[in-house]
Coordinates of C-alpha atoms in Angstrom, one line a residue:
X14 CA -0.6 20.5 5.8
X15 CA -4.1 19.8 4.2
X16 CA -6.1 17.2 5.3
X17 CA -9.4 16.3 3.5
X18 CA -12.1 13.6 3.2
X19 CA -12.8 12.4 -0.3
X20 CA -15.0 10.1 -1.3
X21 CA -13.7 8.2 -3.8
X22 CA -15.8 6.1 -7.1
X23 CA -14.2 2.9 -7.9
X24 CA -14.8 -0.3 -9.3
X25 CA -18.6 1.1 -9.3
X26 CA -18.7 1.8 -5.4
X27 CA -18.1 4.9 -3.4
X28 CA -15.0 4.4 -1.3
X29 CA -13.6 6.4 1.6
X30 CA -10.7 8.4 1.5
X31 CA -8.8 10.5 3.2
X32 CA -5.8 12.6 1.5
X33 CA -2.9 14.4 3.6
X34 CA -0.6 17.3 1.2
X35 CA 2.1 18.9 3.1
X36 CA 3.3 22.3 1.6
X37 CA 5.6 21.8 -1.1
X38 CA 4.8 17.8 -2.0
X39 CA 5.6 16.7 -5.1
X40 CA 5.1 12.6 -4.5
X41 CA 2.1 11.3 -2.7
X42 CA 1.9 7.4 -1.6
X43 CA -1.7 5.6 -1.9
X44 CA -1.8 3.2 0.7
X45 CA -3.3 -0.5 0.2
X46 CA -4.4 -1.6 3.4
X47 CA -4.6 -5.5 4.7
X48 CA -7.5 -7.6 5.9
X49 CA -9.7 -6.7 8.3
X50 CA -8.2 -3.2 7.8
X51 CA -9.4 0.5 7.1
X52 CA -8.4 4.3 6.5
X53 CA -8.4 4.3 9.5
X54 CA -6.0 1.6 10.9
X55 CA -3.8 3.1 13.3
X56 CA -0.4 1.8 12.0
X57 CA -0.9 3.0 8.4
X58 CA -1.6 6.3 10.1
X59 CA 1.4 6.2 11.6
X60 CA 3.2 5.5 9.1
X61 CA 1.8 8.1 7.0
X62 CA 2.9 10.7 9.7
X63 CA 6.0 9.8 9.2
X64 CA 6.1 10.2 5.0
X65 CA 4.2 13.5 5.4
X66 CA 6.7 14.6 7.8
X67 CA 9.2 13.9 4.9
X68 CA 7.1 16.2 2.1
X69 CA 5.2 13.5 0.6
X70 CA 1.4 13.5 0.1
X71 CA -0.5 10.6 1.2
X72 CA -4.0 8.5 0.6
X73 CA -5.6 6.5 2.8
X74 CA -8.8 4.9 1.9
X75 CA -10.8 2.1 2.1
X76 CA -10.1 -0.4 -0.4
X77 CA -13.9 -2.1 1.1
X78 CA -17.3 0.0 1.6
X79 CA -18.8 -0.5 5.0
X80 CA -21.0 -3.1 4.5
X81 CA -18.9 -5.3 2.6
X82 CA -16.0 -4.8 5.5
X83 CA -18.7 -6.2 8.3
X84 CA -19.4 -9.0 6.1
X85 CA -15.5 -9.4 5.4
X86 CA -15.5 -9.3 8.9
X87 CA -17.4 -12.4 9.5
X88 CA -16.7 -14.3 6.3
X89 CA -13.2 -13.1 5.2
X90 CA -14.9 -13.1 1.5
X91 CA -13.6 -10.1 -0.1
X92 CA -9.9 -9.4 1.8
X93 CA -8.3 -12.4 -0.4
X94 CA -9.9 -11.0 -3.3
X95 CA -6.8 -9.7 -4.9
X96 CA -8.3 -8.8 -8.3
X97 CA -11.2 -6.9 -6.9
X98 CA -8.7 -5.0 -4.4
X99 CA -6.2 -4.5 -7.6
X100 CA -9.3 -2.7 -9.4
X101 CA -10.6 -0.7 -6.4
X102 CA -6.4 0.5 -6.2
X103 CA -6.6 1.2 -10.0
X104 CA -9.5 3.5 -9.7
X105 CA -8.2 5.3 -6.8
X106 CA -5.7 6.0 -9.1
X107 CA -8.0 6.9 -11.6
X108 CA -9.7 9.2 -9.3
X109 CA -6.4 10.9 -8.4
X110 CA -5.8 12.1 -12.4
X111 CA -9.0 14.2 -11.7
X112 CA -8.0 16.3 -8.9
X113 CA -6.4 19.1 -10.6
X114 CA -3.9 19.5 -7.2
X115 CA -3.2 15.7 -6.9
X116 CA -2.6 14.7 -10.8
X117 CA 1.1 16.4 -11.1
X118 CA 2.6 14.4 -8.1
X119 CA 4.2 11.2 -8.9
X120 CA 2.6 8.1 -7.0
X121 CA 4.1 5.7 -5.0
X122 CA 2.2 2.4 -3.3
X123 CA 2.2 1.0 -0.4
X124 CA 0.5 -2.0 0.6
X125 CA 0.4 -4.2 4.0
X126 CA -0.7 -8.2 4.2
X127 CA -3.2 -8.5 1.3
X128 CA -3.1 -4.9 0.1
X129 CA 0.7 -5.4 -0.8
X130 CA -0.8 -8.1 -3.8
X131 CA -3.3 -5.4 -4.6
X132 CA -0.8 -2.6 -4.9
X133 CA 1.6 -5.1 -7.3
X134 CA -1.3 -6.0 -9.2
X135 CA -2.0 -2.1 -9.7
X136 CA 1.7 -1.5 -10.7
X137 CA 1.8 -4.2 -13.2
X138 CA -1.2 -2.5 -15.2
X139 CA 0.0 0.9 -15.1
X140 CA 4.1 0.9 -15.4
X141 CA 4.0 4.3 -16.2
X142 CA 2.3 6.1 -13.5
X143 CA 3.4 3.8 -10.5
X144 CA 6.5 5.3 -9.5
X145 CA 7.6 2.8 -6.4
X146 CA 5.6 -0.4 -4.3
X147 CA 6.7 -0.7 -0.7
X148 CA 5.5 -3.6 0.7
X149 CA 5.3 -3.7 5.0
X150 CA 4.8 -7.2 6.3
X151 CA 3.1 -7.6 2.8
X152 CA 1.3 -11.3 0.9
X153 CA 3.7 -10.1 -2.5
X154 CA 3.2 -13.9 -3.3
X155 CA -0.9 -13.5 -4.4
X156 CA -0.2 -11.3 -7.0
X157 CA 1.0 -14.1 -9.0
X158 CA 1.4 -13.6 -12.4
X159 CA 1.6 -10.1 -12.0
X160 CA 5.2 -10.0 -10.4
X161 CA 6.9 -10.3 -13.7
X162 CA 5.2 -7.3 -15.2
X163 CA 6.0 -4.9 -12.2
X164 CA 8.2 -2.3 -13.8
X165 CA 8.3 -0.1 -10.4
X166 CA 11.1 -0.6 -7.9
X167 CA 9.6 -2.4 -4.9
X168 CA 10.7 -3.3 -1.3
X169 CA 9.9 -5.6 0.4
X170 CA 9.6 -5.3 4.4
X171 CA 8.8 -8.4 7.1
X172 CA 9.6 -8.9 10.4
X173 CA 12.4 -11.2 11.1
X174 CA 10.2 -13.0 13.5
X175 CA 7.2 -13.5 10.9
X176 CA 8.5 -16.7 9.4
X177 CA 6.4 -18.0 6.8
X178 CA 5.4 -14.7 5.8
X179 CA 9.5 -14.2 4.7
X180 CA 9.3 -17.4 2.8
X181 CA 6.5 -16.3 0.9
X182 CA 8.3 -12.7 0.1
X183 CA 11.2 -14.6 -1.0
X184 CA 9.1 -16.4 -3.3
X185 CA 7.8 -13.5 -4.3
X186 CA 11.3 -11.5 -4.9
X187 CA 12.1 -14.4 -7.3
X188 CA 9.8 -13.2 -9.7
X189 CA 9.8 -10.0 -9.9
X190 CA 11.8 -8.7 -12.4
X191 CA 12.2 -5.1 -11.9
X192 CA 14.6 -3.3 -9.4
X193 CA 14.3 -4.5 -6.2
X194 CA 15.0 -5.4 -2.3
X195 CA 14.0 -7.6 0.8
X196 CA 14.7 -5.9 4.1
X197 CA 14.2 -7.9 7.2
X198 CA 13.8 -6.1 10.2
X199 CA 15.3 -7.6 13.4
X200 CA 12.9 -8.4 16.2
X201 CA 9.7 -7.6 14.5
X202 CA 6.6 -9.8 13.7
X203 CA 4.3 -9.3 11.3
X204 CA 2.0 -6.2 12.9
X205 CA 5.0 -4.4 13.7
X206 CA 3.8 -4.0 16.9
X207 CA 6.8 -4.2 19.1
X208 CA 8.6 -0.3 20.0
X209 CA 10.1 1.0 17.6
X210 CA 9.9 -1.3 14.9
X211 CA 6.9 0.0 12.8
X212 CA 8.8 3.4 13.0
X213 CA 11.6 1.4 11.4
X214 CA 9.8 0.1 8.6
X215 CA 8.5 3.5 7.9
X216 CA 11.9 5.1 7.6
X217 CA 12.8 2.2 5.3
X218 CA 9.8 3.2 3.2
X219 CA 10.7 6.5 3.6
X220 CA 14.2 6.2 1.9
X221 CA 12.5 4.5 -1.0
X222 CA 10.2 6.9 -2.0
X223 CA 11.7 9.9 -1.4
X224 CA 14.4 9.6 -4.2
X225 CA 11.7 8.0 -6.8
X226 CA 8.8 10.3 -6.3
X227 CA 10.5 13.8 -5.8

């Protein structure tokens, strides 16, 4: 396993990053965080364990520099800002054609609360290179017009105790046009945070990238 802190140019600011290869990958998942989130957040982490532990690659990075997450922090300004998360994804992307051991591997998404609209919004500009969109307790429903155009097979995850955020994914589902699925997992609410269940919704992610990214 590799492990290695990039910094990453995108949208014209210098982002965080950190990329995990595991011997042999041949897929690697970019991870769109939520709001308030980071690189760092512990359940992305987790869950990025558990896809490296399967052969894929992953990034992690921060869709916000650190300035504009302390004011985020206070002001929620820039974590609704779907088209400014959408371009700071796309250049991430971007920025992974340039690393020569990075560019070969087919790229899934996955995005959590506000990043899941950002990481749809990112597949619907680049049908081509966005291989699969898993979407963990995910806000589908803010990428808007951009569902229709999302030719990437997507899941959607949400706790079964996270109501409204179902509703919304439902909504979502409706429009999109490409293949996909909504899988409701028993007992959780939207974090995750009860045992065992973010494990869960990583080994659902798991199974959907595997077979479309290696």
């Amino acid at each position: 396993m590799r492990t290695t802190e990039m910094t990453i140019a995108s949208d014209f600011v210098a982002l965080q990053g950190l990329v995990c290869v595991p011997d042999g990958a041949r897929g690697i998942v970019v991870f769109a965080h939520g709001s308030g989130s980071s690189r760092l957040s512990p359940r992305n982490q987790d869950v990025a364990n558990i896809l490296q532990r399967a052969g894929l690659a992953t990034l992690l990075f921060d869709l916000l520099t650190g300035e504009e997450h302390a004011h985020d922090a206070i002001t929620a300004e820039y974590r609704f800002n779907i088209p400014l998360l959408g371009r700071r994804l796309s250049g991430a992307l971007d920025w992974l054609r340039t690393q020569p051991a990075l560019a070969p591997l087919r790229v899934g998404l996955f995005g959590a609360s506000t990043g899941a609209a950002a990481a749809l919004c990112a597949a619907a500009e680049r049908p081509g290179e966005v291989h699969a969109v898993v979407s963990r307790g995910g806000r589908p429903d803010l990428a808007r017009d951009a569902l229709p155009l999302v030719k990437a097979p997507t899941l959607l995850i949400v706790g079964e105790l996270d109501t409204e955020v179902i509703r919304l994914n439902q909504l979502a589902a409706a429009q999109l046009l490409c293949e996909h699925e909504t899988v409701i997992v028993p007992g959780a609410t939207h974090l995750f945070e009860e045992p065992g269940k973010l494990d869960e919704a990583a080994r659902l992610a798991t199974g959907w990238f595997l077979p479309r990214l290696v």
